[in-house]
mmCIF file of C-alpha atoms in Angstrom:
data_model
loop_
_atom_site.group_PDB
_atom_site.id
_atom_site.type_symbol
_atom_site.label_atom_id
_atom_site.label_comp_id
_atom_site.label_asym_id
_atom_site.label_seq_id
_atom_site.Cartn_x
_atom_site.Cartn_y
_atom_site.Cartn_z
ATOM 1 C CA MET A 131 -4.635 7.566 18.500
ATOM 2 C CA ALA A 132 -2.839 4.239 18.787
ATOM 3 C CA LYS A 133 -1.795 2.642 15.517
ATOM 4 C CA LYS A 134 -2.675 -0.985 14.808
ATOM 5 C CA VAL A 135 -1.213 -3.175 12.079
ATOM 6 C CA LEU A 136 -3.805 -4.727 9.745
ATOM 7 C CA THR A 137 -3.776 -8.537 9.695
ATOM 8 C CA VAL A 138 -4.541 -10.734 6.705
ATOM 9 C CA GLY A 139 -7.600 -12.057 8.551
ATOM 10 C CA GLU A 140 -8.952 -8.519 8.973
ATOM 11 C CA LEU A 141 -8.212 -7.767 5.314
ATOM 12 C CA ARG A 142 -9.935 -10.970 4.207
ATOM 13 C CA LYS A 143 -13.013 -10.101 6.287
ATOM 14 C CA ALA A 144 -13.088 -6.550 4.871
ATOM 15 C CA LEU A 145 -13.058 -7.997 1.334
ATOM 16 C CA GLU A 146 -16.141 -10.199 1.857
ATOM 17 C CA GLY A 147 -18.741 -9.257 -0.761
ATOM 18 C CA VAL A 148 -16.516 -6.682 -2.484
ATOM 19 C CA PRO A 149 -16.607 -6.943 -6.318
ATOM 20 C CA ASP A 150 -13.374 -8.155 -7.964
ATOM 21 C CA ASN A 151 -13.137 -5.132 -10.285
ATOM 22 C CA LEU A 152 -13.339 -2.472 -7.537
ATOM 23 C CA GLU A 153 -10.211 -0.254 -7.404
ATOM 24 C CA VAL A 154 -8.107 -0.096 -4.237
ATOM 25 C CA GLN A 155 -7.261 3.415 -3.009
ATOM 26 C CA LEU A 156 -4.897 4.619 -0.288
ATOM 27 C CA SER A 157 -5.889 7.024 2.479
ATOM 28 C CA SER A 158 -4.080 8.230 5.597
ATOM 29 C CA ASP A 159 -4.391 10.376 8.707
ATOM 30 C CA THR A 160 -0.659 11.156 8.513
ATOM 31 C CA GLY A 161 -0.499 12.406 4.913
ATOM 32 C CA VAL A 162 1.295 9.430 3.387
ATOM 33 C CA ASP A 163 -1.333 9.584 0.621
ATOM 34 C CA GLN A 164 -0.507 13.230 -0.200
ATOM 35 C CA GLY A 165 2.595 12.687 -2.342
ATOM 36 C CA GLU A 166 3.362 14.099 -5.758
ATOM 37 C CA GLY A 167 0.622 13.025 -8.151
ATOM 38 C CA GLU A 168 -1.683 10.084 -7.595
ATOM 39 C CA ILE A 169 -0.761 7.103 -5.401
ATOM 40 C CA ILE A 170 -1.366 3.793 -7.201
ATOM 41 C CA ILE A 171 -1.609 0.456 -5.369
ATOM 42 C CA GLU A 172 0.314 -1.755 -7.797
ATOM 43 C CA SER A 173 0.428 -5.186 -6.213
ATOM 44 C CA ALA A 174 -0.257 -7.290 -3.154
ATOM 45 C CA GLU A 175 1.507 -10.516 -2.244
ATOM 46 C CA ARG A 176 2.753 -12.702 0.571
ATOM 47 C CA VAL A 177 6.500 -12.440 1.130
ATOM 48 C CA THR A 178 8.268 -15.421 2.707
ATOM 49 C CA TYR A 179 11.956 -16.187 3.013
ATOM 50 C CA GLY A 180 13.872 -17.569 5.960
ATOM 51 C CA SER A 181 12.037 -16.499 9.116
ATOM 52 C CA THR A 182 10.413 -13.554 7.266
ATOM 53 C CA ASP A 183 6.692 -13.867 6.572
ATOM 54 C CA TYR A 184 4.389 -10.936 5.812
ATOM 55 C CA PHE A 185 1.815 -9.667 3.307
ATOM 56 C CA ASP A 186 3.067 -6.744 1.215
ATOM 57 C CA ILE A 187 0.914 -4.101 -0.489
ATOM 58 C CA TYR A 188 3.086 -2.132 -2.911
ATOM 59 C CA ALA A 189 2.227 1.437 -3.945
ATOM 60 C CA ASN A 190 3.900 4.130 -6.027
ATOM 61 C CA ASP A 191 3.420 7.826 -6.604
ATOM 62 C CA THR A 192 2.722 8.810 -10.210
ATOM 63 C CA GLY A 193 4.389 12.236 -9.802
ATOM 64 C CA ASP A 194 7.217 13.300 -12.093
ATOM 65 C CA TRP A 195 9.982 12.586 -9.602
ATOM 66 C CA ASP A 196 13.401 12.668 -11.259
ATOM 67 C CA GLY A 197 15.210 10.626 -8.600
ATOM 68 C CA GLU A 198 16.947 13.629 -7.040
ATOM 69 C CA GLU A 199 16.182 15.475 -3.829
ATOM 70 C CA ASP A 200 15.156 19.145 -4.009
ATOM 71 C CA GLY A 201 18.133 21.463 -4.377
ATOM 72 C CA GLU A 202 20.421 18.908 -5.998
#
């Protein structure tokens, strides 16, 4: 299956009629949503500097990761 990057226009259209208090959840066919603990979407914002311009959705895993790789 070919991967396609979501555009802001597609996101805006998908949000039509969605209540403001509805939680955003992450899902994936590749397992990116299967990390340690629960994945939380924390923020969404436009990022612009220089020639860079994109919309960023920031997520974190709530697992008890100690900052070290396994076996260290």
